[in-house]
Short mmCIF file of C-alpha atoms in Angstrom, two decimals:
data_model
loop_
_atom_site.label_atom_id
_atom_site.label_comp_id
_atom_site.label_asym_id
_atom_site.label_seq_id
_atom_site.Cartn_x
_atom_site.Cartn_y
_atom_site.Cartn_z
CA UNK C 29 -46.70 65.90 56.69
CA UNK C 30 -45.92 63.39 59.14
CA UNK C 31 -47.16 61.42 56.72
CA UNK C 32 -45.53 62.19 53.92
CA UNK C 33 -42.39 62.15 55.66
CA UNK C 34 -42.96 57.99 57.55
CA UNK C 35 -43.86 57.19 53.75
CA UNK C 36 -40.86 58.68 52.35
CA UNK C 37 -38.50 57.08 54.74
CA UNK C 38 -40.08 53.45 54.12
CA UNK C 39 -39.68 54.21 50.33
CA UNK C 40 -35.64 54.94 51.02
CA UNK C 41 -35.26 51.64 53.62
CA UNK C 42 -37.20 49.50 50.39
CA UNK C 43 -34.40 51.00 47.66
CA UNK C 44 -31.69 50.32 50.30
CA UNK C 45 -32.97 46.46 50.82
CA UNK C 46 -33.52 45.74 46.97
CA UNK C 47 -29.72 47.14 46.42
CA UNK C 48 -28.26 45.19 49.05
CA UNK C 49 -30.09 42.23 47.90
CA UNK C 50 -29.16 42.89 43.97
CA UNK C 51 -25.03 43.27 45.17
CA UNK C 52 -25.77 39.96 46.75
CA UNK C 53 -27.30 37.80 43.73
CA UNK C 54 -24.40 39.03 41.45
CA UNK C 55 -21.71 37.91 44.52
CA UNK C 56 -23.42 34.79 44.43
CA UNK C 57 -23.34 34.21 40.82
CA UNK C 58 -19.97 35.39 40.17
CA UNK C 59 -18.95 32.64 42.80
CA UNK C 60 -21.15 29.83 41.69
CA UNK C 61 -19.42 30.46 37.83
CA UNK C 62 -16.06 30.33 39.33
CA UNK C 63 -16.84 26.96 40.85
CA UNK C 64 -18.22 25.73 38.13
CA UNK C 65 -15.70 26.66 35.65
CA UNK C 66 -18.09 28.12 33.14
CA UNK C 67 -15.80 30.84 32.39
CA UNK C 68 -13.89 27.67 30.13
CA UNK C 69 -14.58 28.40 26.27
CA UNK C 70 -13.13 25.96 23.42
CA UNK C 71 -10.14 26.05 21.22
CA UNK C 72 -10.51 27.50 17.38
CA UNK C 73 -11.26 24.59 15.29
CA UNK C 74 -9.42 24.63 12.49
CA UNK C 75 -8.19 21.37 9.94
CA UNK C 76 -4.85 23.21 9.45
CA UNK C 77 -3.16 21.48 12.91
CA UNK C 78 -2.28 24.15 14.57
CA UNK C 79 -2.92 24.36 17.84
CA UNK C 80 -3.98 26.99 20.73
CA UNK C 81 -4.27 24.89 24.42
CA UNK C 82 -5.48 28.17 26.08
CA UNK C 83 -8.61 28.83 27.62
CA UNK C 84 -10.01 32.45 27.62
CA UNK C 85 -13.05 33.52 28.96
CA UNK C 86 -16.54 34.03 26.91
CA UNK C 87 -16.54 35.55 23.74
CA UNK C 88 -18.43 36.48 21.07
CA UNK C 89 -17.27 34.42 17.74
CA UNK C 90 -17.99 35.29 14.06
CA UNK C 91 -19.60 32.65 12.31
CA UNK C 92 -16.91 31.09 10.53
CA UNK C 93 -15.70 30.00 14.23
CA UNK C 94 -19.04 28.90 15.57
CA UNK C 95 -19.16 26.50 12.70
CA UNK C 96 -15.83 25.42 13.15
CA UNK C 97 -16.30 24.07 16.73
CA UNK C 98 -18.07 21.19 17.76
CA UNK C 99 -19.45 21.67 21.53
CA UNK C 100 -22.73 19.64 22.84
CA UNK C 101 -25.77 21.83 22.65
CA UNK C 102 -25.48 21.93 26.61
CA UNK C 103 -25.32 24.74 28.09
CA UNK C 104 -26.81 23.99 31.81
CA UNK C 105 -24.42 25.13 34.40
CA UNK C 106 -24.77 21.79 35.28
CA UNK C 107 -23.69 20.01 32.27
CA UNK C 108 -20.53 22.26 31.82
CA UNK C 109 -19.95 21.45 36.14
CA UNK C 110 -19.76 17.61 35.02
CA UNK C 111 -17.78 18.29 31.71
CA UNK C 112 -15.29 20.06 33.68
CA UNK C 113 -14.97 17.06 36.19
CA UNK C 114 -13.98 14.58 32.94
CA UNK C 115 -12.52 16.63 30.37
CA UNK C 116 -10.01 18.81 33.13
CA UNK C 117 -9.23 16.86 35.73
CA UNK C 118 -5.84 15.75 35.59
CA UNK C 119 -6.62 12.71 37.83
CA UNK C 120 -6.28 9.83 34.53
CA UNK C 121 -7.02 6.49 36.15
CA UNK C 122 -10.02 5.21 34.06
CA UNK C 123 -11.19 3.42 37.75
CA UNK C 124 -12.27 6.56 39.15
CA UNK C 125 -14.50 7.48 35.47
CA UNK C 126 -17.94 7.11 35.60
CA UNK C 127 -18.03 4.21 33.52
CA UNK C 128 -22.12 4.45 33.06
CA UNK C 129 -22.23 8.66 32.41
CA UNK C 130 -22.69 10.08 28.81
CA UNK C 131 -19.32 10.76 27.84
CA UNK C 132 -19.13 14.61 27.36
CA UNK C 133 -17.00 16.31 24.67
CA UNK C 134 -18.19 19.83 25.01
CA UNK C 135 -14.70 21.48 24.73
CA UNK C 136 -13.03 19.33 22.23
CA UNK C 137 -12.27 20.47 18.91
CA UNK C 138 -13.55 19.19 15.90
CA UNK C 139 -10.63 18.63 14.03
CA UNK C 140 -8.56 16.07 15.38
CA UNK C 141 -5.64 17.62 14.39
CA UNK C 142 -6.20 19.53 17.02
CA UNK C 143 -6.41 17.13 20.00
CA UNK C 144 -4.67 17.34 23.23
CA UNK C 145 -3.21 15.22 26.03
CA UNK C 146 -6.67 15.54 28.02
CA UNK C 147 -8.79 14.09 24.92
CA UNK C 148 -8.04 10.07 25.46
CA UNK C 149 -9.53 10.45 29.67
CA UNK C 150 -12.64 11.50 28.56
CA UNK C 151 -12.59 8.47 25.71
CA UNK C 152 -11.45 5.40 28.11
CA UNK C 153 -8.19 5.19 26.32
CA UNK C 154 -4.88 4.78 28.05
CA UNK C 155 -1.37 4.54 26.91
CA UNK C 156 1.05 1.51 27.51
CA UNK C 157 3.86 3.49 28.68
CA UNK C 158 6.71 1.10 26.89
CA UNK C 159 8.12 0.93 23.87
CA UNK C 160 8.24 -2.56 22.64
CA UNK C 161 10.39 -3.60 19.63
CA UNK C 162 8.42 -2.85 16.06
CA UNK C 163 7.83 -6.31 15.42
CA UNK C 164 6.59 -6.94 18.79
CA UNK C 165 3.58 -4.13 18.54
CA UNK C 166 2.68 -5.77 15.09
CA UNK C 167 2.23 -9.54 16.58
CA UNK C 168 0.22 -7.82 20.01
CA UNK C 169 -2.09 -6.22 17.79
CA UNK C 170 -2.43 -9.27 15.51
CA UNK C 171 -3.25 -11.64 18.39
CA UNK C 172 -6.38 -9.34 19.60
CA UNK C 173 -7.09 -8.46 15.85
CA UNK C 174 -7.72 -11.90 15.40
CA UNK C 175 -9.27 -12.99 18.60
CA UNK C 176 -11.19 -16.64 17.04
CA UNK C 177 -8.90 -19.27 18.63
CA UNK C 178 -9.16 -21.28 15.23
CA UNK C 179 -8.31 -18.56 13.27
CA UNK C 180 -5.62 -17.59 15.30
CA UNK C 181 -4.28 -20.85 15.07
CA UNK C 182 -4.57 -21.05 11.51
CA UNK C 183 -3.20 -17.95 10.56
CA UNK C 184 -0.48 -16.97 12.81
CA UNK C 185 2.10 -19.70 12.38
CA UNK C 186 1.72 -19.91 8.59
CA UNK C 187 1.87 -16.08 8.67
CA UNK C 188 4.65 -15.37 10.92
CA UNK C 189 6.73 -18.32 11.52
CA UNK C 190 6.96 -20.79 9.34
CA UNK C 191 8.95 -19.22 5.74
CA UNK C 192 9.02 -20.73 2.33
CA UNK C 193 12.04 -20.54 0.29
CA UNK C 194 10.47 -17.63 -1.71
CA UNK C 195 10.40 -15.37 2.07
CA UNK C 196 12.89 -16.17 3.12
CA UNK C 197 15.08 -14.87 -0.48
CA UNK C 198 12.52 -11.79 0.08
CA UNK C 199 14.00 -10.88 3.28
CA UNK C 200 18.39 -11.92 2.41
CA UNK C 201 17.58 -9.28 -0.40
CA UNK C 202 16.26 -6.42 1.51
CA UNK C 203 19.17 -6.90 4.58
CA UNK C 204 21.65 -7.11 1.81
CA UNK C 205 20.37 -4.12 -0.06
CA UNK C 206 19.39 -2.21 2.58
CA UNK C 207 22.68 -2.50 4.84
CA UNK C 208 25.23 -3.46 1.64
CA UNK C 209 24.16 -1.38 -1.72
CA UNK C 210 21.95 1.38 0.17
CA UNK C 211 24.57 2.29 2.66
CA UNK C 212 23.34 5.87 4.24
CA UNK C 213 23.98 5.25 7.99
CA UNK C 214 23.17 9.40 9.92
CA UNK C 215 21.39 10.41 12.03
CA UNK C 216 19.51 13.48 10.17
CA UNK C 217 19.53 15.27 7.05
CA UNK C 218 21.90 17.52 7.67
CA UNK C 219 25.05 15.22 7.66
CA UNK C 220 23.87 13.65 4.49
CA UNK C 221 26.08 14.79 1.21
CA UNK C 222 24.57 14.95 -2.09
CA UNK C 223 28.18 13.41 -3.45
CA UNK C 224 27.43 9.91 -1.42
CA UNK C 225 23.79 9.96 -2.42
CA UNK C 226 25.15 9.95 -6.38
CA UNK C 227 27.52 7.31 -5.37
CA UNK C 228 24.94 5.32 -4.20
CA UNK C 229 22.50 6.34 -7.14
CA UNK C 230 25.20 5.48 -9.70
CA UNK C 231 25.75 1.93 -7.38
CA UNK C 232 21.60 0.75 -7.56
CA UNK C 233 21.64 1.50 -11.49
CA UNK C 234 24.95 -0.94 -11.73
CA UNK C 235 23.72 -4.81 -12.41
CA UNK C 236 27.05 -6.52 -11.19
CA UNK C 237 25.94 -5.91 -7.89
CA UNK C 238 22.84 -7.45 -8.76
CA UNK C 239 24.85 -10.35 -10.49
CA UNK C 240 26.64 -11.30 -7.75
CA UNK C 241 24.18 -11.88 -5.30
CA UNK C 242 21.88 -13.49 -7.21
CA UNK C 243 24.45 -16.28 -8.22
CA UNK C 244 25.12 -16.78 -4.61
CA UNK C 245 21.94 -17.55 -3.98
CA UNK C 246 19.96 -20.73 -4.20
CA UNK C 247 16.77 -19.79 -5.36
CA UNK C 248 18.73 -17.63 -8.42
CA UNK C 249 16.15 -16.71 -11.04
CA UNK C 250 13.52 -14.94 -8.17
CA UNK C 251 16.46 -13.35 -6.43
CA UNK C 252 17.52 -11.67 -9.36
CA UNK C 253 13.85 -10.63 -9.63
CA UNK C 254 13.24 -8.92 -6.33
CA UNK C 255 16.82 -7.36 -6.54
CA UNK C 256 16.03 -5.19 -9.56
CA UNK C 257 12.47 -4.51 -8.45
CA UNK C 258 14.12 -2.88 -5.07
CA UNK C 259 16.76 -1.25 -6.67
CA UNK C 260 14.10 0.31 -9.10
CA UNK C 261 12.19 1.59 -6.08
CA UNK C 262 15.01 3.03 -3.99
CA UNK C 263 16.49 4.91 -6.66
CA UNK C 264 13.00 6.94 -6.72
CA UNK C 265 13.70 6.96 -2.06
CA UNK C 266 17.27 8.11 -3.38
CA UNK C 267 15.91 11.42 -5.89
CA UNK C 268 13.77 12.44 -3.14
CA UNK C 269 16.32 12.72 -0.38
CA UNK C 270 18.65 14.30 -3.29
CA UNK C 271 16.13 16.87 -4.00
CA UNK C 272 15.55 17.23 0.41
CA UNK C 273 19.19 18.16 0.64
CA UNK C 274 19.94 20.30 -2.51
CA UNK C 275 16.29 22.48 -1.05
CA UNK C 276 18.31 22.30 2.85
CA UNK C 277 22.41 22.77 2.20
CA UNK C 278 22.17 24.22 -1.59
CA UNK C 279 19.15 26.87 -1.62
CA UNK C 280 18.93 27.34 1.89
CA UNK C 281 15.01 26.28 2.10
CA UNK C 282 13.02 24.43 4.92
CA UNK C 283 12.24 20.84 4.55
CA UNK C 284 8.62 20.73 4.65
CA UNK C 285 6.42 18.22 6.07
CA UNK C 286 5.28 16.99 2.53
CA UNK C 287 9.09 16.14 1.61
CA UNK C 288 9.29 14.58 4.59
CA UNK C 289 5.96 12.47 3.59
CA UNK C 290 7.16 11.87 0.06
CA UNK C 291 10.09 10.09 1.21
CA UNK C 292 8.24 7.83 3.53
CA UNK C 293 5.56 7.06 0.80
CA UNK C 294 8.47 6.03 -1.45
CA UNK C 295 10.31 3.54 1.46
CA UNK C 296 6.58 1.84 2.17
CA UNK C 297 6.52 1.30 -1.63
CA UNK C 298 10.05 -0.47 -1.27
CA UNK C 299 8.35 -3.52 0.12
CA UNK C 300 5.17 -3.46 -2.03
CA UNK C 301 2.91 -1.70 -0.13
CA UNK C 302 0.20 -0.47 -1.44
CA UNK C 303 -0.32 3.53 -0.14
CA UNK C 304 -2.33 6.23 -0.34
CA UNK C 305 -1.51 9.57 0.24
CA UNK C 306 -2.24 13.96 -0.06
CA UNK C 307 -5.28 13.97 -2.33
CA UNK C 308 -5.84 10.31 -2.23
CA UNK C 309 -6.95 10.58 1.38
CA UNK C 310 -10.60 11.41 1.96
CA UNK C 311 -11.98 12.93 5.49
CA UNK C 312 -12.83 10.41 7.83
CA UNK C 313 -15.45 11.34 10.52
CA UNK C 314 -17.40 9.97 13.78
CA UNK C 315 -19.96 11.53 15.42
CA UNK C 316 -19.96 10.43 19.32
CA UNK C 317 -23.52 10.69 20.90
CA UNK C 318 -25.83 13.13 19.18
CA UNK C 319 -23.74 16.15 19.21
CA UNK C 320 -20.65 15.66 18.46
CA UNK C 321 -18.88 15.17 15.19
CA UNK C 322 -15.44 15.12 14.71
CA UNK C 323 -12.67 15.05 11.85
CA UNK C 324 -9.42 13.65 10.62
CA UNK C 325 -7.47 13.62 7.45
CA UNK C 326 -4.81 11.60 7.72
CA UNK C 327 -1.25 12.12 5.99
CA UNK C 328 -1.50 8.87 4.99
CA UNK C 329 -3.56 5.28 4.77
CA UNK C 330 -2.10 1.95 4.17
CA UNK C 331 -4.85 -0.53 2.52
CA UNK C 332 -5.54 -2.86 0.19
CA UNK C 333 -5.35 -2.29 -3.02
CA UNK C 334 -8.21 -4.04 -5.02
CA UNK C 335 -10.61 -4.85 -2.48
CA UNK C 336 -13.76 -3.82 -2.86
CA UNK C 337 -13.98 -1.93 0.68
CA UNK C 338 -11.25 0.47 1.72
CA UNK C 339 -9.87 -2.48 3.90
CA UNK C 340 -7.62 0.08 6.27
CA UNK C 341 -4.43 -1.44 7.68
CA UNK C 342 -2.46 1.20 9.27
CA UNK C 343 -3.15 5.04 9.26
CA UNK C 344 -0.06 7.60 9.06
CA UNK C 345 0.70 10.33 10.48
CA UNK C 346 3.78 12.65 9.42
CA UNK C 347 5.26 15.73 11.49
CA UNK C 348 8.76 16.85 9.40
CA UNK C 349 10.04 16.69 13.29
CA UNK C 350 9.52 15.98 16.36
CA UNK C 351 7.76 17.76 18.47
CA UNK C 352 7.26 18.10 22.17
CA UNK C 353 4.42 20.92 23.01
CA UNK C 354 7.40 23.51 24.48
CA UNK C 355 8.46 23.63 20.62
CA UNK C 356 7.02 25.65 17.90
CA UNK C 357 8.33 27.89 14.83
CA UNK C 358 11.82 27.12 14.52
CA UNK C 359 13.51 27.62 11.82
CA UNK C 360 15.91 25.28 10.04
CA UNK C 361 18.86 25.51 12.12
CA UNK C 362 17.65 25.14 15.50
CA UNK C 363 15.64 22.59 13.95
CA UNK C 364 18.48 20.49 13.05
CA UNK C 365 20.30 21.60 16.70
CA UNK C 366 16.82 20.24 18.13
CA UNK C 367 17.29 16.86 16.54
CA UNK C 368 20.43 16.22 17.57
CA UNK C 369 19.83 17.25 20.87
CA UNK C 370 16.45 14.73 21.22
CA UNK C 371 18.59 11.83 22.80
CA UNK C 372 15.49 9.83 24.04
CA UNK C 373 14.20 7.34 21.10
CA UNK C 374 10.91 6.81 21.59
CA UNK C 375 9.44 9.52 22.21
CA UNK C 376 6.26 10.68 20.95
CA UNK C 377 4.78 14.07 22.44
CA UNK C 378 1.25 13.80 24.45
CA UNK C 379 -0.81 15.69 22.33
CA UNK C 380 0.77 13.55 19.40
CA UNK C 381 -0.88 10.44 21.06
CA UNK C 382 -4.21 12.43 20.92
CA UNK C 383 -4.01 13.33 17.75
CA UNK C 384 -2.83 9.96 16.37
CA UNK C 385 -5.42 8.13 17.90
CA UNK C 386 -9.00 10.62 16.59
CA UNK C 387 -7.40 9.81 12.99
CA UNK C 388 -7.12 5.99 14.07
CA UNK C 389 -11.26 6.50 15.96
CA UNK C 390 -12.36 8.74 12.51
CA UNK C 391 -10.66 6.01 9.93
CA UNK C 392 -12.40 3.27 12.01
CA UNK C 393 -15.22 2.42 9.79
CA UNK C 394 -12.81 1.25 7.12
CA UNK C 395 -10.60 -0.30 9.10
CA UNK C 396 -9.48 -4.32 7.60
CA UNK C 397 -10.17 -5.38 11.38
CA UNK C 398 -13.53 -4.56 11.88
CA UNK C 399 -14.46 -2.78 15.53
CA UNK C 400 -11.28 -4.43 17.19
CA UNK C 401 -9.24 -1.40 16.09
CA UNK C 402 -6.47 -1.26 13.63
CA UNK C 403 -2.58 -0.40 13.60
CA UNK C 404 -0.83 2.83 13.03
CA UNK C 405 2.09 4.61 11.99
CA UNK C 406 3.90 7.96 13.14
CA UNK C 407 7.11 9.47 11.59
CA UNK C 408 8.55 12.19 12.86
CA UNK C 409 11.42 13.51 10.32
CA UNK C 410 12.50 10.51 9.49
CA UNK C 411 11.97 8.57 12.55
CA UNK C 412 8.99 5.84 12.10
CA UNK C 413 7.26 3.96 15.12
CA UNK C 414 3.95 2.05 14.68
CA UNK C 415 1.24 1.62 17.35
CA UNK C 416 -1.76 -0.72 17.81
CA UNK C 417 -5.14 0.26 18.70
CA UNK C 418 -7.14 -2.14 20.55
CA UNK C 419 -10.47 -1.78 21.55
CA UNK C 420 -12.94 -3.98 23.63
CA UNK C 421 -15.57 -5.15 22.43
CA UNK C 422 -18.68 -2.97 21.45
CA UNK C 423 -16.09 -0.01 22.33
CA UNK C 424 -16.46 1.58 19.06
CA UNK C 425 -20.35 1.27 19.10
CA UNK C 426 -20.62 2.49 22.25
CA UNK C 427 -18.23 5.45 22.03
CA UNK C 428 -20.87 6.44 18.95
CA UNK C 429 -23.96 6.49 20.98
CA UNK C 430 -22.14 8.40 23.70
CA UNK C 431 -22.22 5.73 26.68
CA UNK C 432 -19.39 3.67 27.37
CA UNK C 433 -20.51 1.34 29.55
CA UNK C 434 -17.62 0.15 31.04
CA UNK C 435 -15.28 -0.67 27.61
CA UNK C 436 -12.28 1.07 26.96
CA UNK C 437 -9.19 1.29 24.63
CA UNK C 438 -5.61 1.05 25.16
CA UNK C 439 -3.34 2.27 22.54
CA UNK C 440 0.69 0.64 21.84
CA UNK C 441 3.68 2.60 20.31
CA UNK C 442 6.97 1.09 19.20
CA UNK C 443 10.66 1.93 19.56
CA UNK C 444 11.47 4.62 17.36
CA UNK C 445 13.45 3.70 13.94
CA UNK C 446 15.45 6.29 12.20
CA UNK C 447 15.28 5.34 8.43
CA UNK C 448 18.37 7.15 7.41
CA UNK C 449 20.72 5.11 9.41
CA UNK C 450 21.07 0.75 8.73
CA UNK C 451 19.50 -0.59 11.69
CA UNK C 452 16.99 1.31 11.57
CA UNK C 453 16.34 0.25 7.82
CA UNK C 454 16.51 -3.20 9.29
CA UNK C 455 14.29 -3.47 11.94
CA UNK C 456 11.65 -1.84 9.97
CA UNK C 457 12.01 -5.36 7.35
CA UNK C 458 10.33 -8.03 8.79
CA UNK C 459 7.32 -5.53 10.02
CA UNK C 460 6.57 -3.95 6.77
CA UNK C 461 6.57 -7.07 5.03
CA UNK C 462 4.09 -8.34 7.17
CA UNK C 463 1.80 -5.91 6.44
CA UNK C 464 1.35 -6.94 2.90
CA UNK C 465 1.66 -10.72 4.10
CA UNK C 466 -1.26 -10.16 6.57
CA UNK C 467 -3.42 -7.89 3.74
CA UNK C 468 -3.11 -10.51 1.54
CA UNK C 469 -4.36 -12.95 3.56
CA UNK C 470 -7.34 -11.53 5.53
CA UNK C 471 -8.61 -10.69 1.90
CA UNK C 472 -7.57 -13.52 0.19
CA UNK C 473 -6.22 -11.71 -2.32
CA UNK C 474 -2.71 -10.82 -3.33
CA UNK C 475 -0.60 -8.18 -4.90
CA UNK C 476 2.64 -6.98 -6.10
#
């Protein structure tokens, strides 16, 4: 009887120790989980541009969601901990990052349209916190992309300093038409009147102003040719504006992103730029390391029309209005109020910066400038800015391999220019004409 009692006491003691040990293990696991950030999951990825930047606890995903997610296959706690350090720290100084470590991209969405501001430090990309004039950004980009001193000495003066008689005539024609013939001058589409647009259409159709201006030019015949071509293309731009104003003011419908995109495409075409948009633009992808592939679908690309390769000179991203991370799902009325309220003419949202860089990176294999970088254009409603993405030597190759090895890149955004305003259109003239001239010079093929 005594032996049985002793055995029973030992079993109870053993059971008590087991429970205590199990409880301690569970507590330790919870602490490790919290310290290592293993409760972080990636965003739901989709190509539609919608954003969900919240981070939730793990949950079971459908097959479609799993297919959309692009993460590393490495699921060990150590890899998650290292990813958290790189991806979610607020410290953005590249000098603080381990440049020889692999690029950890576990929580970055597959589609660049969902990238947020946390992505760029992971890729060692810095945003220049100044907004130079548009043409200064263009020239700065050219100096980086054309890095051979002998070639640069040959190209730069011929391209952008000396102007022959025909080139000077083109600039004078554009300035005259965009200021004195196409006289629209307002902040946003809510201020545009249909009657004013009809009057401008009528003037553009009349030959009298062409005759008057061409007669005063020393290069009369060429001047007349330029003005006639410009009038024909600007009429298409005016027609698109009329369509947008009718939809908004007369029918009370929302102006869509596609309408703004078409408006910018028609504006770019007045400078004889070859711009592809909509279904003409393909998906571009970039693989980083072994397990990460990202996808971008630009709204438009500017490229040379008749070369063997795409030779993209600029990647274009369009938003239908100025977008801050705090604004979403606003109706037409509040959008107009938002546009009028914004006083900073240089602003571009930090998430949009990352999304734009993602598009440039994915399209990099088709860049006119090889792996040195590329130009970009961001359109927010009727406000246009250009960007210059400049990469260190071997940055792109190292990025694809998954090890940056102290390489990095920078992106510079220009001031914004509103193409509904006279000075905004005028400020775009030199840069947009030089885009075409640069493509012709580097490919040794002209086009019109």
